[in-house]
CSV table of C-alpha atoms in Angstrom, one decimal:
chain,number,residue,atom,x,y,z
A,1,MET,CA,0.1,0.0,0.0
A,2,GLN,CA,1.4,3.4,-1.1
A,3,GLN,CA,0.3,6.9,-0.5
A,4,THR,CA,1.2,10.3,-2.3
A,5,SER,CA,3.1,12.9,-0.5
A,6,ARG,CA,2.9,16.6,-1.0
A,7,ASN,CA,5.7,16.8,-3.5
A,8,GLY,CA,4.1,14.1,-5.6
A,9,GLU,CA,6.3,11.1,-4.6
A,10,ARG,CA,4.9,7.7,-3.9
A,11,GLN,CA,5.8,6.4,-0.4
A,12,PRO,CA,4.7,3.2,1.3
A,13,MET,CA,1.8,3.7,3.6
A,14,GLN,CA,2.6,2.5,7.2
A,15,LYS,CA,0.0,0.1,8.5
A,16,ARG,CA,-1.8,1.3,11.3
A,17,THR,CA,-2.1,-0.8,14.6
A,18,GLN,CA,-5.1,-0.7,16.7
A,19,ARG,CA,-4.8,-1.7,20.4
A,20,THR,CA,-8.1,-3.4,21.2
A,21,PRO,CA,-9.3,-4.5,24.6
A,22,HIS,CA,-8.9,-8.1,23.4
A,23,SER,CA,-5.2,-7.6,22.6
A,24,ILE,CA,-4.5,-7.5,26.4
A,25,LYS,CA,-6.7,-10.3,27.4
A,26,PHE,CA,-5.8,-13.9,28.0
A,27,ARG,CA,-6.0,-16.4,25.3
A,28,ARG,CA,-8.0,-18.8,27.4
A,29,ASP,CA,-9.6,-19.0,30.8
A,30,TYR,CA,-7.0,-20.7,32.8
A,31,ARG,CA,-9.4,-21.0,35.7
A,32,ALA,CA,-11.1,-23.9,33.8
A,33,ASP,CA,-7.8,-26.0,34.6
A,34,LEU,CA,-8.6,-25.9,38.2
A,35,PRO,CA,-10.9,-28.3,39.9
A,36,LEU,CA,-14.4,-27.0,39.7
A,37,ILE,CA,-14.7,-27.1,43.5
A,38,ILE,CA,-11.9,-24.5,43.7
A,39,SER,CA,-12.5,-22.5,40.6
A,40,ARG,CA,-16.1,-21.7,41.7
A,41,PHE,CA,-14.7,-19.5,44.3
A,42,THR,CA,-13.0,-17.2,41.9
A,43,GLY,CA,-16.4,-16.7,40.1
A,44,TYR,CA,-15.8,-19.1,37.3
A,45,ARG,CA,-18.7,-21.3,35.9
A,46,PRO,CA,-18.6,-23.6,33.0
A,47,PRO,CA,-19.5,-21.9,29.8
A,48,ASN,CA,-22.7,-23.8,29.4
A,49,ALA,CA,-23.8,-22.9,33.0
A,50,GLU,CA,-26.7,-20.7,33.5
A,51,PRO,CA,-28.1,-18.9,36.6
A,52,PRO,CA,-29.3,-20.1,39.1
A,53,TYR,CA,-26.1,-22.2,39.3
A,54,GLU,CA,-25.7,-25.5,41.1
A,55,PRO,CA,-24.7,-25.2,44.7
A,56,LEU,CA,-21.8,-27.2,46.3
A,57,PRO,CA,-22.6,-30.9,45.8
A,58,PHE,CA,-22.6,-32.0,49.4
A,59,PRO,CA,-25.0,-31.2,52.4
A,60,PRO,CA,-26.0,-28.9,53.6
A,61,PHE,CA,-25.4,-26.8,50.5
A,62,SER,CA,-26.9,-29.4,48.1
A,63,TRP,CA,-30.2,-28.9,50.0
A,64,LEU,CA,-30.5,-25.4,49.0
A,65,GLU,CA,-32.2,-26.5,45.5
A,66,LYS,CA,-35.2,-27.5,47.6
A,67,ILE,CA,-35.8,-23.9,48.7
A,68,PRO,CA,-36.7,-20.8,46.9
A,69,LEU,CA,-33.7,-18.8,45.5
A,70,ARG,CA,-35.2,-15.5,47.2
A,71,LEU,CA,-34.9,-17.3,50.7
A,72,GLU,CA,-31.4,-18.3,49.9
A,73,VAL,CA,-30.6,-14.7,49.0
A,74,TRP,CA,-32.1,-13.5,52.3
A,75,VAL,CA,-30.2,-16.1,54.5
A,76,PHE,CA,-26.8,-15.9,52.8
A,77,GLY,CA,-27.1,-12.2,52.7
A,78,TRP,CA,-27.4,-12.0,56.6
A,79,ILE,CA,-24.8,-14.5,57.1
A,80,GLY,CA,-22.4,-12.7,54.7
A,81,ALA,CA,-22.9,-9.3,56.3
A,82,PHE,CA,-22.6,-10.7,59.8
A,83,GLY,CA,-19.5,-12.6,59.0
A,84,GLY,CA,-17.9,-9.8,57.1
A,85,ILE,CA,-18.3,-7.2,59.8
A,86,LEU,CA,-17.3,-9.7,62.6
A,87,LEU,CA,-14.2,-10.6,60.9
A,88,ILE,CA,-13.0,-7.1,60.5
A,89,GLU,CA,-13.8,-6.2,64.1
A,90,ALA,CA,-12.1,-9.4,65.4
A,91,ILE,CA,-8.7,-8.7,63.5
A,92,MET,CA,-8.8,-5.0,64.3
A,93,SER,CA,-9.4,-5.6,68.0
A,94,THR,CA,-7.1,-8.5,68.6
A,95,SER,CA,-3.4,-8.1,69.6
A,96,THR,CA,-2.1,-7.1,66.2
A,97,ALA,CA,-0.3,-4.1,64.7
A,98,PHE,CA,-3.6,-2.5,63.9
A,99,ARG,CA,-4.4,-2.3,67.7
A,100,ASP,CA,-1.0,-2.2,69.2
A,101,ILE,CA,0.8,0.2,66.8
A,102,TYR,CA,-1.8,1.9,64.5
A,103,HIS,CA,-4.4,2.2,67.4
A,104,THR,CA,-7.1,1.9,64.8
A,105,PRO,CA,-10.9,2.1,65.5
A,106,THR,CA,-12.7,-1.4,65.7
A,107,ILE,CA,-14.1,-0.7,62.2
A,108,ILE,CA,-14.3,1.8,59.6
A,109,THR,CA,-18.0,2.6,59.4
A,110,SER,CA,-18.3,2.7,55.6
A,111,PHE,CA,-17.7,-0.9,55.5
A,112,GLY,CA,-21.2,-1.3,56.7
A,113,ALA,CA,-22.5,0.1,53.5
A,114,SER,CA,-20.2,-2.1,51.5
A,115,ALA,CA,-21.5,-5.1,53.2
A,116,VAL,CA,-24.8,-4.3,51.7
A,117,LEU,CA,-23.4,-4.6,48.2
A,118,LEU,CA,-21.1,-7.4,48.6
A,119,PHE,CA,-23.7,-9.6,50.3
A,120,GLY,CA,-27.0,-8.3,49.3
A,121,VAL,CA,-26.7,-7.0,45.7
A,122,ILE,CA,-23.7,-9.1,44.5
A,123,GLU,CA,-24.4,-8.5,40.8
A,124,SER,CA,-24.2,-4.8,40.9
A,125,PRO,CA,-21.1,-3.4,38.9
A,126,VAL,CA,-20.1,-1.3,41.9
A,127,ALA,CA,-19.9,-4.2,44.1
A,128,GLN,CA,-17.1,-5.9,42.0
A,129,PRO,CA,-13.7,-6.3,43.4
A,130,ARG,CA,-12.1,-3.6,41.5
A,131,ASN,CA,-14.6,-1.0,42.4
A,132,PHE,CA,-14.7,-2.2,46.0
A,133,VAL,CA,-11.1,-2.4,46.8
A,134,LEU,CA,-9.7,0.5,44.7
A,135,GLY,CA,-12.7,2.6,45.6
A,136,HIS,CA,-12.0,2.6,49.2
A,137,PHE,CA,-8.3,2.9,48.9
A,138,ILE,CA,-8.4,5.8,46.4
A,139,SER,CA,-10.9,7.7,48.7
A,140,ALA,CA,-8.8,7.1,51.9
A,141,LEU,CA,-5.8,8.4,49.9
A,142,VAL,CA,-7.6,11.5,48.7
A,143,GLY,CA,-9.2,12.2,52.0
A,144,THR,CA,-5.9,11.8,54.1
A,145,ALA,CA,-3.9,13.8,51.7
A,146,ILE,CA,-6.3,16.8,51.7
A,147,THR,CA,-6.8,16.5,55.7
A,148,ARG,CA,-3.0,16.6,56.2
A,149,LEU,CA,-3.1,20.2,54.8
A,150,TRP,CA,-5.8,21.3,57.2
A,151,VAL,CA,-4.1,19.7,60.1
A,152,LEU,CA,-1.2,22.1,59.7
A,153,ASN,CA,-3.7,24.3,61.7
A,154,ALA,CA,-3.0,23.4,65.3
A,155,SER,CA,-6.6,24.0,66.3
A,156,TYR,CA,-8.1,21.7,63.7
A,157,GLN,CA,-8.1,18.7,65.9
A,158,GLY,CA,-10.0,20.5,68.7
A,159,TYR,CA,-12.6,21.8,66.1
A,160,LEU,CA,-13.5,18.0,65.5
A,161,GLU,CA,-14.5,17.5,69.2
A,162,ASN,CA,-17.2,20.1,69.5
A,163,THR,CA,-20.3,20.8,67.4
A,164,HIS,CA,-19.6,24.6,66.9
A,165,PHE,CA,-19.3,26.0,63.5
A,166,HIS,CA,-15.8,26.0,62.3
A,167,PRO,CA,-15.3,26.8,58.6
A,168,SER,CA,-12.1,24.6,58.1
A,169,THR,CA,-13.9,21.5,59.3
A,170,PHE,CA,-17.0,22.0,57.1
A,171,ILE,CA,-15.0,22.9,54.0
A,172,ASN,CA,-12.6,20.1,54.4
A,173,GLY,CA,-15.5,17.5,54.8
A,174,GLY,CA,-17.1,18.6,51.6
A,175,LEU,CA,-13.8,19.0,49.7
A,176,SER,CA,-12.5,15.5,50.8
A,177,MET,CA,-15.6,13.7,49.9
A,178,ALA,CA,-16.2,15.5,46.4
A,179,THR,CA,-12.6,15.0,45.4
A,180,SER,CA,-12.6,11.3,46.4
A,181,LEU,CA,-15.7,11.0,44.1
A,182,LEU,CA,-13.9,12.7,41.2
A,183,ALA,CA,-10.9,10.5,41.7
A,184,MET,CA,-13.1,7.3,41.6
A,185,LEU,CA,-15.0,8.6,38.5
A,186,ILE,CA,-11.7,9.1,36.7
A,187,THR,CA,-10.2,5.9,37.5
A,188,GLY,CA,-13.4,3.9,36.8
A,189,THR,CA,-13.7,2.7,40.4
A,190,ALA,CA,-16.9,4.2,41.8
A,191,HIS,CA,-18.1,2.5,44.9
A,192,PRO,CA,-20.7,4.5,46.8
A,193,PRO,CA,-19.7,3.7,50.3
A,194,ALA,CA,-16.3,4.6,49.6
A,195,GLY,CA,-17.5,8.3,49.7
A,196,ALA,CA,-17.9,7.8,53.5
A,197,THR,CA,-14.3,6.5,53.6
A,198,GLY,CA,-13.0,9.8,52.2
A,199,LEU,CA,-15.3,11.8,54.3
A,200,ASN,CA,-14.2,9.9,57.5
A,201,ALA,CA,-10.7,11.0,56.8
A,202,ALA,CA,-11.6,14.5,57.2
A,203,VAL,CA,-14.3,14.8,60.1
A,204,GLN,CA,-13.8,11.7,62.4
A,205,SER,CA,-11.3,12.6,65.2
A,206,ASP,CA,-9.9,9.1,65.6
A,207,VAL,CA,-9.5,8.6,61.9
A,208,VAL,CA,-7.6,12.0,61.5
A,209,THR,CA,-5.4,10.9,64.3
A,210,LEU,CA,-4.5,7.8,62.2
A,211,SER,CA,-2.9,10.0,59.6
A,212,TRP,CA,-1.3,7.9,56.8
A,213,ARG,CA,-2.0,4.8,58.8
A,214,TYR,CA,-5.4,5.1,57.7
A,215,LEU,CA,-4.5,3.6,54.2
A,216,PRO,CA,-3.4,0.2,55.4
A,217,THR,CA,-6.3,0.0,57.7
A,218,VAL,CA,-8.7,0.6,54.9
A,219,LEU,CA,-6.8,-1.8,52.4
A,220,ALA,CA,-6.7,-4.6,55.1
A,221,SER,CA,-10.4,-4.2,55.9
A,222,SER,CA,-11.3,-4.4,52.1
A,223,LEU,CA,-9.3,-7.6,51.6
A,224,ILE,CA,-10.9,-9.2,54.7
A,225,MET,CA,-14.3,-8.6,53.5
A,226,LEU,CA,-13.6,-9.4,49.9
A,227,GLY,CA,-12.0,-12.8,50.9
A,228,TRP,CA,-15.1,-13.7,52.9
A,229,ALA,CA,-17.4,-12.6,50.0
A,230,VAL,CA,-15.8,-14.9,47.5
A,231,ILE,CA,-16.4,-17.8,49.9
A,232,ILE,CA,-19.9,-17.2,51.2
A,233,ASN,CA,-21.4,-16.0,47.8
A,234,ASN,CA,-20.2,-18.9,45.8
A,235,VAL,CA,-21.4,-21.9,48.1
A,236,GLY,CA,-25.0,-21.7,47.0
A,237,ARG,CA,-26.6,-20.8,43.7
A,238,ARG,CA,-25.2,-17.4,43.2
A,239,ARG,CA,-21.9,-16.4,41.7
A,240,TYR,CA,-19.4,-13.6,42.9
A,241,PRO,CA,-17.5,-11.9,41.5
A,242,LEU,CA,-19.1,-11.5,38.0
A,243,HIS,CA,-15.7,-10.0,37.0
A,244,TRP,CA,-12.4,-9.2,38.6
A,245,TRP,CA,-11.3,-6.1,36.8
A,246,ALA,CA,-13.8,-5.1,34.0
A,247,PRO,CA,-17.1,-6.5,32.7
A,248,GLY,CA,-17.3,-8.4,29.3
A,249,ALA,CA,-15.2,-11.1,28.1
A,250,THR,CA,-12.2,-10.8,30.2
A,251,PHE,CA,-11.0,-14.4,29.1
A,252,VAL,CA,-11.4,-15.3,25.6
A,253,HIS,CA,-10.7,-18.3,23.6
A,254,ALA,CA,-7.9,-18.5,21.0
A,255,GLU,CA,-10.0,-19.1,18.0
A,256,GLU,CA,-12.4,-16.3,18.8
A,257,ASP,CA,-9.5,-14.1,19.3
A,258,SER,CA,-7.9,-15.2,15.9
A,259,ALA,CA,-11.2,-14.5,14.1
A,260,LEU,CA,-11.6,-11.1,15.6
A,261,GLU,CA,-8.2,-10.1,14.7
A,262,LYS,CA,-8.6,-11.1,11.1
A,263,ALA,CA,-11.7,-9.1,11.0
A,264,GLU,CA,-10.0,-6.1,12.4
A,265,GLU,CA,-7.2,-6.5,9.9
A,266,GLY,CA,-9.6,-6.6,7.1
A,267,GLU,CA,-11.3,-3.3,8.2
A,268,ILE,CA,-8.1,-1.6,8.6
A,269,GLU,CA,-6.8,-2.6,5.1
A,270,ARG,CA,-10.1,-1.4,3.7
A,271,GLU,CA,-9.8,1.9,5.4
A,272,GLU,CA,-6.3,2.4,4.3
A,273,MET,CA,-7.4,1.8,0.7
A,274,GLU,CA,-10.1,4.4,0.9
A,275,GLU,CA,-7.7,6.8,2.5
A,276,GLY,CA,-5.2,6.3,-0.4
A,277,GLU,CA,-7.7,6.9,-3.1
A,278,LEU,CA,-8.9,10.1,-1.4
A,279,GLU,CA,-5.3,11.2,-1.1
A,280,ARG,CA,-4.8,10.6,-4.9
A,281,GLU,CA,-7.9,12.6,-5.7
A,282,SER,CA,-6.8,15.4,-3.4
A,283,THR,CA,-3.3,15.6,-5.1
A,284,ALA,CA,-4.8,15.5,-8.6
A,285,ALA,CA,-7.1,18.3,-7.8
A,286,SER,CA,-4.3,20.4,-6.3
A,287,GLU,CA,-2.1,19.9,-9.4
A,288,GLY,CA,-4.9,21.2,-11.7
A,289,LEU,CA,-5.3,18.1,-13.8
A,290,PRO,CA,-7.9,18.3,-16.5
A,291,ARG,CA,-11.4,16.6,-16.2
A,292,ASP,CA,-12.0,13.3,-17.8
A,293,GLY,CA,-14.0,14.8,-20.8
A,294,GLU,CA,-11.3,17.2,-21.6
A,295,LYS,CA,-8.4,14.7,-21.1
A,296,HIS,CA,-9.7,12.5,-23.8
A,297,GLY,CA,-10.3,15.3,-26.3
A,298,GLU,CA,-14.1,15.1,-26.1
A,299,ILE,CA,-16.0,18.5,-26.9
A,300,MET,CA,-18.8,19.3,-24.6
A,301,LEU,CA,-21.6,20.9,-26.6
A,302,ARG,CA,-24.0,23.0,-24.6
A,303,PRO,CA,-26.7,25.3,-26.0
A,304,SER,CA,-26.0,29.0,-25.5
A,305,SER,CA,-28.5,30.5,-23.2
A,306,ARG,CA,-28.0,33.9,-24.9
A,307,ARG,CA,-28.7,32.5,-28.3
A,308,MET,CA,-31.9,30.7,-26.9
A,309,ARG,CA,-33.1,34.1,-25.5
A,310,ARG,CA,-32.5,35.8,-28.8
A,311,ALA,CA,-34.4,33.2,-30.8
A,312,SER,CA,-37.3,33.5,-28.5
A,313,ILE,CA,-37.5,37.1,-28.8
A,314,GLU,CA,-37.3,37.0,-32.7
A,315,ALA,CA,-40.1,34.5,-32.7
A,316,GLU,CA,-42.4,36.5,-30.4
A,317,PRO,CA,-43.1,39.6,-32.6
A,318,ALA,CA,-44.4,37.5,-35.6
A,319,SER,CA,-46.9,35.8,-33.2
A,320,LEU,CA,-48.0,39.1,-31.9
A,321,GLU,CA,-48.5,40.8,-35.3
A,322,SER,CA,-50.7,37.8,-36.6
A,323,ALA,CA,-52.6,38.0,-33.4
A,324,VAL,CA,-54.3,41.1,-34.2
A,325,ASP,CA,-56.7,39.8,-36.9
A,326,ALA,CA,-56.9,36.4,-35.4
A,327,SER,CA,-60.0,35.0,-33.6
A,328,PRO,CA,-59.7,34.3,-29.9
A,329,GLY,CA,-59.3,30.6,-30.6
A,330,GLU,CA,-56.8,31.0,-33.3
A,331,PHE,CA,-54.8,33.4,-31.1
A,332,SER,CA,-54.6,30.8,-28.2
A,333,ASN,CA,-53.4,28.1,-30.6
A,334,ARG,CA,-50.7,30.5,-32.0
A,335,ARG,CA,-49.6,31.4,-28.3
A,336,LEU,CA,-49.4,27.7,-27.6
A,337,SER,CA,-47.3,27.0,-30.7
A,338,SER,CA,-44.9,29.9,-29.7
A,339,SER,CA,-44.5,28.4,-26.2
A,340,ARG,CA,-43.8,25.0,-27.6
A,341,GLU,CA,-41.3,26.5,-29.9
A,342,ARG,CA,-39.6,28.2,-27.0
A,343,TYR,CA,-39.5,25.0,-25.0
A,344,ARG,CA,-37.8,23.2,-27.8
A,345,LEU,CA,-35.1,25.9,-28.1
A,346,GLY,CA,-34.6,25.5,-24.3
């Protein structure tokens, strides 16, 4: 494929390469190589499986097929939320670095809202691992970074301990939460409860005291709840997560990927041919090449509009002079003949 440069020289056209989402995906779903009893806890289900899925094939989970799915969602939603919050509280309250060194609170309250998503509406896009973990972490990072600037005012910590109006605390709360939302939207990790994570970094006294130690606390809490969610949400007829990073075909088969690449290459080649043709036409027009008819020596005969008007003017007086002595019907016929004559000349 060649293209014409501005100076008229023919140069080879460079083939464009498009980086599609499929070019960074796995050739096949390697989770299928794992035993089904293990791969199900990564959110994998066989390609021919349809929801509601089969539960674990041993009691008491195999008995779940005998109860309505709605009842199963209620029961496991309650168990999941209870267990998730309990695990975080237990780890943060026992003799660990979080209690002895970081002096963290028992739990970050925004994870109560996350439990509703991770165990109640697990199919929601904002409940998937990427949004859950990164949403909380990004909000904690943004909220802590902004609050560190306000804490330079030595009186800021005291402002948080009373309910009087202090402009700095009010402004920082709104600024931290709004900026956290903006960061989540930009990174595609929106998770509604994470807005409270960014807000806590600005207005909760015990969280402000944590300073940068707030980040590992939030990250550890996220991973604890996520680990529990992939267990409890996959023992029954539900599936979690629907995707780990992005919706769609994260894992594709080699033959499907090959067919897609061939189709894309054909489309790119067709577009290159069209662009080359347009480039040649543009170059020809700029160089003032003659039209096709003139190039082959053809003479285009067009009737002269001036000659046509002159002929019609010369024909009109004759009809008017003879119309003086003519009867009305004959006059009309002559006017009609004159009009037809002008039409032929046109």
